[in-house]
């Protein structure tokens, strides 16, 4: 009856309020961690300044750049999820050169790849129906993750294959991989905090954003992996 409906509604509101509070906490944590590293590194740089030890100064500067990149990515993701949530984000589907979008994303993440000595190779030569800007966000997140969760001197490979009326894109890395029981969780929003069954290194926003964007395209996104096998992230797009 009406009273039950009302109770359900109140319960939902309460839950979404809790999620929001938790989310703000997680985001603050995600921003504070790199900021703390940047502050520490710059303090050390200043204190060591007159000793002019070139090597350790370089290392501290590396920390500052890497952590700044991480913060920029987090802030971009936070802005993106807000934008995706506000009313209906407007999508413009066009015949898009997926190879070019991938190359631009590789350029975008090149400084991080260079610092970690990771090569990112794309063999994508295909078009599909896509919103270029939104798809760029997906590529930057997937490549960014591949870099973040891979060891030094590894390779990240991008490829695409036509399957029926879809294009299936793959971003494969040689990193630590993802355990079977985590594969279903990583695309969830607000993952951090609500389920602390594995170690988190971020807000868990990136893949949730990717999923939202790919689903808007009428596609699907998923991951395949095994511990120590690297990870392969796939998504599909409708062909032109
Ligand atoms: P974040 O990286 O900020 O935590 P994401 O939503 O991008 O958020 O990723 C969610 C989780 O999925 C990560 O915390 C990590 O555990 C896992 N993950 C994502 N990409 C990879 C990858 N390429 N290799 C291993 N684990 C990954």
PDB file of C-alpha atoms and ligand atoms in Angstrom:
ATOM      1  CA  UNK A   1       0.000   0.000   0.000  1.00  0.00           C
ATOM      2  CA  UNK A   2       0.896   3.668   0.139  1.00  0.00           C
ATOM      3  CA  UNK A   3       2.572   3.418   3.524  1.00  0.00           C
ATOM      4  CA  UNK A   4       4.843   0.657   2.229  1.00  0.00           C
ATOM      5  CA  UNK A   5       5.715   2.638  -0.890  1.00  0.00           C
ATOM      6  CA  UNK A   6       6.570   5.578   1.291  1.00  0.00           C
ATOM      7  CA  UNK A   7       8.758   3.464   3.561  1.00  0.00           C
ATOM      8  CA  UNK A   8      10.630   2.102   0.527  1.00  0.00           C
ATOM      9  CA  UNK A   9      11.124   5.631  -0.794  1.00  0.00           C
ATOM     10  CA  UNK A  10      12.489   6.906   2.516  1.00  0.00           C
ATOM     11  CA  UNK A  11      14.802   3.910   2.731  1.00  0.00           C
ATOM     12  CA  UNK A  12      16.149   4.586  -0.784  1.00  0.00           C
ATOM     13  CA  UNK A  13      16.737   8.243  -0.002  1.00  0.00           C
ATOM     14  CA  UNK A  14      18.569   7.319   3.168  1.00  0.00           C
ATOM     15  CA  UNK A  15      20.740   4.859   1.259  1.00  0.00           C
ATOM     16  CA  UNK A  16      21.594   7.342  -1.490  1.00  0.00           C
ATOM     17  CA  UNK A  17      22.476   9.881   1.166  1.00  0.00           C
ATOM     18  CA  UNK A  18      24.832   7.422   2.828  1.00  0.00           C
ATOM     19  CA  UNK A  19      26.399   6.581  -0.537  1.00  0.00           C
ATOM     20  CA  UNK A  20      26.973  10.266  -1.221  1.00  0.00           C
ATOM     21  CA  UNK A  21      28.637  10.830   2.144  1.00  0.00           C
ATOM     22  CA  UNK A  22      30.788   7.767   1.657  1.00  0.00           C
ATOM     23  CA  UNK A  23      31.656   8.867  -1.862  1.00  0.00           C
ATOM     24  CA  UNK A  24      32.827  12.289  -0.680  1.00  0.00           C
ATOM     25  CA  UNK A  25      34.982  10.580   1.924  1.00  0.00           C
ATOM     26  CA  UNK A  26      36.531   8.314  -0.700  1.00  0.00           C
ATOM     27  CA  UNK A  27      37.182  11.124  -3.121  1.00  0.00           C
ATOM     28  CA  UNK A  28      38.832  13.232  -0.418  1.00  0.00           C
ATOM     29  CA  UNK A  29      41.028  10.280   0.432  1.00  0.00           C
ATOM     30  CA  UNK A  30      41.935   9.755  -3.200  1.00  0.00           C
ATOM     31  CA  UNK A  31      42.984  13.392  -3.551  1.00  0.00           C
ATOM     32  CA  UNK A  32      44.758  13.577  -0.209  1.00  0.00           C
ATOM     33  CA  UNK A  33      47.038  10.627  -0.900  1.00  0.00           C
ATOM     34  CA  UNK A  34      48.856  12.118  -3.921  1.00  0.00           C
ATOM     35  CA  UNK A  35      48.823  15.580  -2.317  1.00  0.00           C
ATOM     36  CA  UNK A  36      50.606  14.187   0.729  1.00  0.00           C
ATOM     37  CA  UNK A  37      53.260  12.600  -1.490  1.00  0.00           C
ATOM     38  CA  UNK A  38      53.724  15.843  -3.399  1.00  0.00           C
ATOM     39  CA  UNK A  39      54.128  17.817  -0.191  1.00  0.00           C
ATOM     40  CA  UNK A  40      56.618  15.320   1.261  1.00  0.00           C
ATOM     41  CA  UNK A  41      58.644  15.207  -1.936  1.00  0.00           C
ATOM     42  CA  UNK A  42      58.810  18.974  -2.255  1.00  0.00           C
ATOM     43  CA  UNK A  43      59.821  19.383   1.396  1.00  0.00           C
ATOM     44  CA  UNK A  44      62.614  16.856   0.909  1.00  0.00           C
ATOM     45  CA  UNK A  45      63.714  18.567  -2.283  1.00  0.00           C
ATOM     46  CA  UNK A  46      64.006  21.858  -0.490  1.00  0.00           C
ATOM     47  CA  UNK A  47      65.943  20.386   2.424  1.00  0.00           C
ATOM     48  CA  UNK A  48      68.375  18.563   0.148  1.00  0.00           C
ATOM     49  CA  UNK A  49      68.682  21.509  -2.139  1.00  0.00           C
ATOM     50  CA  UNK A  50      72.204  22.618  -1.187  1.00  0.00           C
ATOM     51  CA  UNK A  51      73.600  19.084  -1.218  1.00  0.00           C
ATOM     52  CA  UNK A  52      72.606  18.967  -4.871  1.00  0.00           C
ATOM     53  CA  UNK A  53      72.425  15.205  -5.095  1.00  0.00           C
ATOM     54  CA  UNK A  54      71.263  14.966  -8.684  1.00  0.00           C
ATOM     55  CA  UNK A  55      69.901  11.393  -8.566  1.00  0.00           C
ATOM     56  CA  UNK A  56      67.700  11.712  -5.519  1.00  0.00           C
ATOM     57  CA  UNK A  57      66.444  15.070  -6.704  1.00  0.00           C
ATOM     58  CA  UNK A  58      65.380  13.450  -9.974  1.00  0.00           C
ATOM     59  CA  UNK A  59      63.542  10.737  -8.071  1.00  0.00           C
ATOM     60  CA  UNK A  60      61.664  13.284  -5.993  1.00  0.00           C
ATOM     61  CA  UNK A  61      60.740  15.223  -9.126  1.00  0.00           C
ATOM     62  CA  UNK A  62      59.441  11.971 -10.647  1.00  0.00           C
ATOM     63  CA  UNK A  63      57.216  11.449  -7.621  1.00  0.00           C
ATOM     64  CA  UNK A  64      55.865  14.960  -7.952  1.00  0.00           C
ATOM     65  CA  UNK A  65      55.032  14.492 -11.661  1.00  0.00           C
ATOM     66  CA  UNK A  66      53.513  11.036 -11.256  1.00  0.00           C
ATOM     67  CA  UNK A  67      51.366  12.057  -8.317  1.00  0.00           C
ATOM     68  CA  UNK A  68      50.257  15.239 -10.067  1.00  0.00           C
ATOM     69  CA  UNK A  69      49.190  13.178 -13.097  1.00  0.00           C
ATOM     70  CA  UNK A  70      47.257  10.892 -10.797  1.00  0.00           C
ATOM     71  CA  UNK A  71      45.477  13.842  -9.224  1.00  0.00           C
ATOM     72  CA  UNK A  72      44.600  15.322 -12.595  1.00  0.00           C
ATOM     73  CA  UNK A  73      43.105  12.004 -13.637  1.00  0.00           C
ATOM     74  CA  UNK A  74      41.081  11.758 -10.430  1.00  0.00           C
ATOM     75  CA  UNK A  75      39.747  15.267 -10.756  1.00  0.00           C
ATOM     76  CA  UNK A  76      38.842  14.601 -14.409  1.00  0.00           C
ATOM     77  CA  UNK A  77      36.961  11.483 -13.353  1.00  0.00           C
ATOM     78  CA  UNK A  78      35.101  13.310 -10.617  1.00  0.00           C
ATOM     79  CA  UNK A  79      34.085  16.040 -13.071  1.00  0.00           C
ATOM     80  CA  UNK A  80      33.107  13.426 -15.624  1.00  0.00           C
ATOM     81  CA  UNK A  81      30.842  11.480 -13.290  1.00  0.00           C
ATOM     82  CA  UNK A  82      29.166  14.710 -12.235  1.00  0.00           C
ATOM     83  CA  UNK A  83      28.638  15.625 -15.857  1.00  0.00           C
ATOM     84  CA  UNK A  84      27.288  12.179 -16.718  1.00  0.00           C
ATOM     85  CA  UNK A  85      24.889  12.428 -13.830  1.00  0.00           C
ATOM     86  CA  UNK A  86      23.583  15.897 -14.517  1.00  0.00           C
ATOM     87  CA  UNK A  87      20.305  15.448 -16.389  1.00  0.00           C
ATOM     88  CA  UNK A  88      21.135  13.541 -19.544  1.00  0.00           C
ATOM     89  CA  UNK A  89      24.603  14.094 -20.896  1.00  0.00           C
ATOM     90  CA  UNK A  90      24.276  14.854 -24.604  1.00  0.00           C
ATOM     91  CA  UNK A  91      25.811  12.281 -26.898  1.00  0.00           C
ATOM     92  CA  UNK A  92      26.673  12.919 -30.520  1.00  0.00           C
ATOM     93  CA  UNK A  93      27.054   9.663 -32.376  1.00  0.00           C
ATOM     94  CA  UNK A  94      29.042   9.903 -35.570  1.00  0.00           C
ATOM     95  CA  UNK A  95      31.108   7.681 -37.840  1.00  0.00           C
ATOM     96  CA  UNK A  96      34.273   7.900 -35.803  1.00  0.00           C
ATOM     97  CA  UNK A  97      37.821   6.818 -36.600  1.00  0.00           C
ATOM     98  CA  UNK A  98      38.481   4.679 -33.531  1.00  0.00           C
ATOM     99  CA  UNK A  99      42.183   4.325 -34.348  1.00  0.00           C
ATOM    100  CA  UNK A 100      42.622   8.094 -34.176  1.00  0.00           C
ATOM    101  CA  UNK A 101      40.791   8.380 -30.868  1.00  0.00           C
ATOM    102  CA  UNK A 102      43.005   5.624 -29.469  1.00  0.00           C
ATOM    103  CA  UNK A 103      46.173   7.359 -30.723  1.00  0.00           C
ATOM    104  CA  UNK A 104      45.117  10.631 -29.093  1.00  0.00           C
ATOM    105  CA  UNK A 105      44.557   8.833 -25.788  1.00  0.00           C
ATOM    106  CA  UNK A 106      47.982   7.195 -26.079  1.00  0.00           C
ATOM    107  CA  UNK A 107      49.520  10.659 -26.573  1.00  0.00           C
ATOM    108  CA  UNK A 108      47.607  11.879 -23.558  1.00  0.00           C
ATOM    109  CA  UNK A 109      49.029   9.161 -21.296  1.00  0.00           C
ATOM    110  CA  UNK A 110      52.502   9.140 -22.878  1.00  0.00           C
ATOM    111  CA  UNK A 111      54.290  10.951 -19.998  1.00  0.00           C
ATOM    112  CA  UNK A 112      53.175   8.290 -17.501  1.00  0.00           C
ATOM    113  CA  UNK A 113      54.083   5.481 -19.906  1.00  0.00           C
ATOM    114  CA  UNK A 114      57.519   7.012 -20.503  1.00  0.00           C
ATOM    115  CA  UNK A 115      58.287   7.360 -16.810  1.00  0.00           C
ATOM    116  CA  UNK A 116      57.378   3.709 -16.247  1.00  0.00           C
ATOM    117  CA  UNK A 117      59.109   2.543 -19.405  1.00  0.00           C
ATOM    118  CA  UNK A 118      55.908   0.912 -20.692  1.00  0.00           C
ATOM    119  CA  UNK A 119      55.230   0.768 -24.429  1.00  0.00           C
ATOM    120  CA  UNK A 120      51.683   1.311 -25.577  1.00  0.00           C
ATOM    121  CA  UNK A 121      51.017  -0.074 -29.051  1.00  0.00           C
ATOM    122  CA  UNK A 122      47.827   0.307 -31.057  1.00  0.00           C
ATOM    123  CA  UNK A 123      46.853  -1.843 -34.019  1.00  0.00           C
ATOM    124  CA  UNK A 124      43.386  -0.321 -34.266  1.00  0.00           C
ATOM    125  CA  UNK A 125      42.339   0.562 -37.801  1.00  0.00           C
ATOM    126  CA  UNK A 126      38.567   0.736 -37.747  1.00  0.00           C
ATOM    127  CA  UNK A 127      35.560   3.012 -37.561  1.00  0.00           C
ATOM    128  CA  UNK A 128      32.412   2.752 -35.488  1.00  0.00           C
ATOM    129  CA  UNK A 129      29.427   4.802 -34.362  1.00  0.00           C
ATOM    130  CA  UNK A 130      30.651   6.759 -31.396  1.00  0.00           C
ATOM    131  CA  UNK A 131      30.746  10.037 -29.526  1.00  0.00           C
ATOM    132  CA  UNK A 132      34.416  10.963 -29.974  1.00  0.00           C
ATOM    133  CA  UNK A 133      34.873  12.876 -26.720  1.00  0.00           C
ATOM    134  CA  UNK A 134      33.141  10.289 -24.575  1.00  0.00           C
ATOM    135  CA  UNK A 135      35.065   7.476 -26.207  1.00  0.00           C
ATOM    136  CA  UNK A 136      38.309   9.343 -25.539  1.00  0.00           C
ATOM    137  CA  UNK A 137      37.429   9.275 -21.824  1.00  0.00           C
ATOM    138  CA  UNK A 138      37.038   5.483 -22.029  1.00  0.00           C
ATOM    139  CA  UNK A 139      40.415   5.011 -23.741  1.00  0.00           C
ATOM    140  CA  UNK A 140      42.247   7.327 -21.327  1.00  0.00           C
ATOM    141  CA  UNK A 141      40.819   5.435 -18.352  1.00  0.00           C
ATOM    142  CA  UNK A 142      41.579   1.965 -19.730  1.00  0.00           C
ATOM    143  CA  UNK A 143      45.102   2.886 -20.822  1.00  0.00           C
ATOM    144  CA  UNK A 144      45.646   4.779 -17.553  1.00  0.00           C
ATOM    145  CA  UNK A 145      44.655   1.684 -15.579  1.00  0.00           C
ATOM    146  CA  UNK A 146      46.812  -0.576 -17.724  1.00  0.00           C
ATOM    147  CA  UNK A 147      49.774   1.703 -16.906  1.00  0.00           C
ATOM    148  CA  UNK A 148      48.866   2.021 -13.235  1.00  0.00           C
ATOM    149  CA  UNK A 149      48.512  -1.705 -12.629  1.00  0.00           C
ATOM    150  CA  UNK A 150      51.470  -2.934 -14.735  1.00  0.00           C
ATOM    151  CA  UNK A 151      55.115  -3.359 -13.890  1.00  0.00           C
ATOM    152  CA  UNK A 152      57.914  -1.384 -15.481  1.00  0.00           C
ATOM    153  CA  UNK A 153      59.121  -2.286 -18.982  1.00  0.00           C
ATOM    154  CA  UNK A 154      55.939  -4.099 -20.004  1.00  0.00           C
ATOM    155  CA  UNK A 155      53.699  -3.615 -23.050  1.00  0.00           C
ATOM    156  CA  UNK A 156      50.094  -2.486 -23.375  1.00  0.00           C
ATOM    157  CA  UNK A 157      48.389  -3.550 -26.613  1.00  0.00           C
ATOM    158  CA  UNK A 158      45.286  -2.036 -28.208  1.00  0.00           C
ATOM    159  CA  UNK A 159      43.438  -3.904 -30.915  1.00  0.00           C
ATOM    160  CA  UNK A 160      40.019  -4.096 -32.532  1.00  0.00           C
ATOM    161  CA  UNK A 161      38.113  -6.766 -34.377  1.00  0.00           C
ATOM    162  CA  UNK A 162      34.830  -6.748 -36.289  1.00  0.00           C
ATOM    163  CA  UNK A 163      32.410  -9.327 -34.933  1.00  0.00           C
ATOM    164  CA  UNK A 164      29.030  -9.398 -36.659  1.00  0.00           C
ATOM    165  CA  UNK A 165      27.582  -5.883 -36.555  1.00  0.00           C
ATOM    166  CA  UNK A 166      29.918  -4.785 -33.737  1.00  0.00           C
ATOM    167  CA  UNK A 167      33.459  -3.627 -33.297  1.00  0.00           C
ATOM    168  CA  UNK A 168      35.161  -5.254 -30.306  1.00  0.00           C
ATOM    169  CA  UNK A 169      38.010  -3.201 -28.899  1.00  0.00           C
ATOM    170  CA  UNK A 170      40.612  -4.703 -26.559  1.00  0.00           C
ATOM    171  CA  UNK A 171      43.112  -3.075 -24.197  1.00  0.00           C
ATOM    172  CA  UNK A 172      45.509  -5.754 -22.947  1.00  0.00           C
ATOM    173  CA  UNK A 173      48.234  -5.363 -20.351  1.00  0.00           C
ATOM    174  CA  UNK A 174      50.897  -7.591 -18.807  1.00  0.00           C
ATOM    175  CA  UNK A 175      50.198  -6.472 -15.248  1.00  0.00           C
ATOM    176  CA  UNK A 176      49.293  -8.348 -12.098  1.00  0.00           C
ATOM    177  CA  UNK A 177      45.854  -9.256 -13.397  1.00  0.00           C
ATOM    178  CA  UNK A 178      42.542  -9.336 -11.553  1.00  0.00           C
ATOM    179  CA  UNK A 179      41.240 -12.190  -9.430  1.00  0.00           C
ATOM    180  CA  UNK A 180      38.131 -13.990 -10.715  1.00  0.00           C
ATOM    181  CA  UNK A 181      35.949 -12.861  -7.809  1.00  0.00           C
ATOM    182  CA  UNK A 182      36.860  -9.205  -8.408  1.00  0.00           C
ATOM    183  CA  UNK A 183      36.015  -9.152 -12.117  1.00  0.00           C
ATOM    184  CA  UNK A 184      32.325  -8.549 -11.449  1.00  0.00           C
ATOM    185  CA  UNK A 185      32.946  -5.778  -8.926  1.00  0.00           C
ATOM    186  CA  UNK A 186      35.343  -3.483 -10.704  1.00  0.00           C
ATOM    187  CA  UNK A 187      32.727  -1.802 -12.893  1.00  0.00           C
ATOM    188  CA  UNK A 188      30.560  -0.881  -9.912  1.00  0.00           C
ATOM    189  CA  UNK A 189      30.321   2.693  -8.829  1.00  0.00           C
ATOM    190  CA  UNK A 190      31.115   3.663  -5.262  1.00  0.00           C
ATOM    191  CA  UNK A 191      32.992   0.391  -5.121  1.00  0.00           C
ATOM    192  CA  UNK A 192      35.504   1.764  -2.679  1.00  0.00           C
ATOM    193  CA  UNK A 193      34.389   1.667   0.904  1.00  0.00           C
ATOM    194  CA  UNK A 194      31.148  -0.187   0.291  1.00  0.00           C
ATOM    195  CA  UNK A 195      32.989  -3.437  -0.269  1.00  0.00           C
ATOM    196  CA  UNK A 196      36.466  -3.626   1.108  1.00  0.00           C
ATOM    197  CA  UNK A 197      37.112  -7.186   0.017  1.00  0.00           C
ATOM    198  CA  UNK A 198      40.261  -6.236  -1.864  1.00  0.00           C
ATOM    199  CA  UNK A 199      42.821  -3.524  -1.803  1.00  0.00           C
ATOM    200  CA  UNK A 200      41.801  -0.263  -3.402  1.00  0.00           C
ATOM    201  CA  UNK A 201      44.143   2.225  -4.938  1.00  0.00           C
ATOM    202  CA  UNK A 202      41.625   4.752  -6.141  1.00  0.00           C
ATOM    203  CA  UNK A 203      38.041   5.928  -6.007  1.00  0.00           C
ATOM    204  CA  UNK A 204      36.879   3.201  -8.354  1.00  0.00           C
ATOM    205  CA  UNK A 205      35.238   5.774 -10.581  1.00  0.00           C
ATOM    206  CA  UNK A 206      37.117   5.155 -13.811  1.00  0.00           C
ATOM    207  CA  UNK A 207      35.558   1.862 -14.846  1.00  0.00           C
ATOM    208  CA  UNK A 208      32.092   2.893 -13.662  1.00  0.00           C
ATOM    209  CA  UNK A 209      32.356   5.896 -15.988  1.00  0.00           C
ATOM    210  CA  UNK A 210      33.574   3.672 -18.837  1.00  0.00           C
ATOM    211  CA  UNK A 211      30.618   1.356 -18.358  1.00  0.00           C
ATOM    212  CA  UNK A 212      28.134   4.201 -18.363  1.00  0.00           C
ATOM    213  CA  UNK A 213      29.600   5.629 -21.564  1.00  0.00           C
ATOM    214  CA  UNK A 214      29.774   2.278 -23.388  1.00  0.00           C
ATOM    215  CA  UNK A 215      26.218   1.369 -22.399  1.00  0.00           C
ATOM    216  CA  UNK A 216      25.063   4.721 -23.798  1.00  0.00           C
ATOM    217  CA  UNK A 217      26.628   3.609 -27.081  1.00  0.00           C
ATOM    218  CA  UNK A 218      24.583   0.434 -26.934  1.00  0.00           C
ATOM    219  CA  UNK A 219      27.733  -1.571 -26.278  1.00  0.00           C
ATOM    220  CA  UNK A 220      29.045  -3.831 -23.561  1.00  0.00           C
ATOM    221  CA  UNK A 221      32.231  -3.671 -21.480  1.00  0.00           C
ATOM    222  CA  UNK A 222      33.912  -6.463 -19.547  1.00  0.00           C
ATOM    223  CA  UNK A 223      37.282  -7.730 -18.391  1.00  0.00           C
ATOM    224  CA  UNK A 224      39.064 -11.055 -18.602  1.00  0.00           C
ATOM    225  CA  UNK A 225      42.021 -11.944 -16.495  1.00  0.00           C
ATOM    226  CA  UNK A 226      43.660 -14.419 -14.241  1.00  0.00           C
ATOM    227  CA  UNK A 227      46.063 -13.764 -11.418  1.00  0.00           C
ATOM    228  CA  UNK A 228      49.495 -13.110 -12.898  1.00  0.00           C
ATOM    229  CA  UNK A 229      48.152 -13.293 -16.469  1.00  0.00           C
ATOM    230  CA  UNK A 230      47.663  -9.618 -17.199  1.00  0.00           C
ATOM    231  CA  UNK A 231      44.238  -8.156 -17.911  1.00  0.00           C
ATOM    232  CA  UNK A 232      42.234  -7.714 -21.089  1.00  0.00           C
ATOM    233  CA  UNK A 233      39.514  -5.095 -21.125  1.00  0.00           C
ATOM    234  CA  UNK A 234      36.975  -5.383 -23.940  1.00  0.00           C
ATOM    235  CA  UNK A 235      34.193  -3.139 -25.122  1.00  0.00           C
ATOM    236  CA  UNK A 236      31.895  -3.243 -28.122  1.00  0.00           C
ATOM    237  CA  UNK A 237      30.539  -0.471 -30.332  1.00  0.00           C
ATOM    238  CA  UNK A 238      28.013  -0.568 -33.156  1.00  0.00           C
ATOM    239  CA  UNK A 239      29.631  -0.451 -36.603  1.00  0.00           C
ATOM    240  CA  UNK A 240      28.805   2.471 -38.893  1.00  0.00           C
TER     241      UNK A 240
HETATM  242  P1  LIG B   1      40.645   3.034  -9.558  1.00  0.00           P
HETATM  243  O1  LIG B   1      41.736   2.573 -10.450  1.00  0.00           O
HETATM  244  O2  LIG B   1      40.652   4.503  -9.318  1.00  0.00           O
HETATM  245  O3  LIG B   1      40.493   2.221  -8.308  1.00  0.00           O
HETATM  246  P2  LIG B   1      38.839   2.017 -11.596  1.00  0.00           P
HETATM  247  O4  LIG B   1      37.350   2.035 -11.627  1.00  0.00           O
HETATM  248  O5  LIG B   1      39.540   2.561 -12.774  1.00  0.00           O
HETATM  249  O6  LIG B   1      39.250   2.809 -10.295  1.00  0.00           O
HETATM  250  O7  LIG B   1      39.315   0.534 -11.346  1.00  0.00           O
HETATM  251  C1  LIG B   1      38.673  -0.248 -10.376  1.00  0.00           C
HETATM  252  C2  LIG B   1      39.592  -1.355  -9.887  1.00  0.00           C
HETATM  253  O8  LIG B   1      39.784  -2.343 -10.901  1.00  0.00           O
HETATM  254  C3  LIG B   1      40.981  -0.899  -9.517  1.00  0.00           C
HETATM  255  O9  LIG B   1      41.045  -0.417  -8.191  1.00  0.00           O
HETATM  256  C4  LIG B   1      41.801  -2.175  -9.704  1.00  0.00           C
HETATM  257  O10 LIG B   1      41.678  -2.984  -8.548  1.00  0.00           O
HETATM  258  C5  LIG B   1      41.086  -2.879 -10.839  1.00  0.00           C
HETATM  259  N1  LIG B   1      41.735  -2.659 -12.149  1.00  0.00           N
HETATM  260  C6  LIG B   1      41.336  -1.802 -13.114  1.00  0.00           C
HETATM  261  N2  LIG B   1      42.111  -1.884 -14.209  1.00  0.00           N
HETATM  262  C7  LIG B   1      43.036  -2.822 -13.940  1.00  0.00           C
HETATM  263  C8  LIG B   1      44.137  -3.386 -14.679  1.00  0.00           C
HETATM  264  N3  LIG B   1      44.431  -3.000 -15.936  1.00  0.00           N
HETATM  265  N4  LIG B   1      44.875  -4.355 -14.073  1.00  0.00           N
HETATM  266  C9  LIG B   1      44.580  -4.759 -12.819  1.00  0.00           C
HETATM  267  N5  LIG B   1      43.563  -4.273 -12.067  1.00  0.00           N
HETATM  268  C10 LIG B   1      42.809  -3.320 -12.616  1.00  0.00           C
END
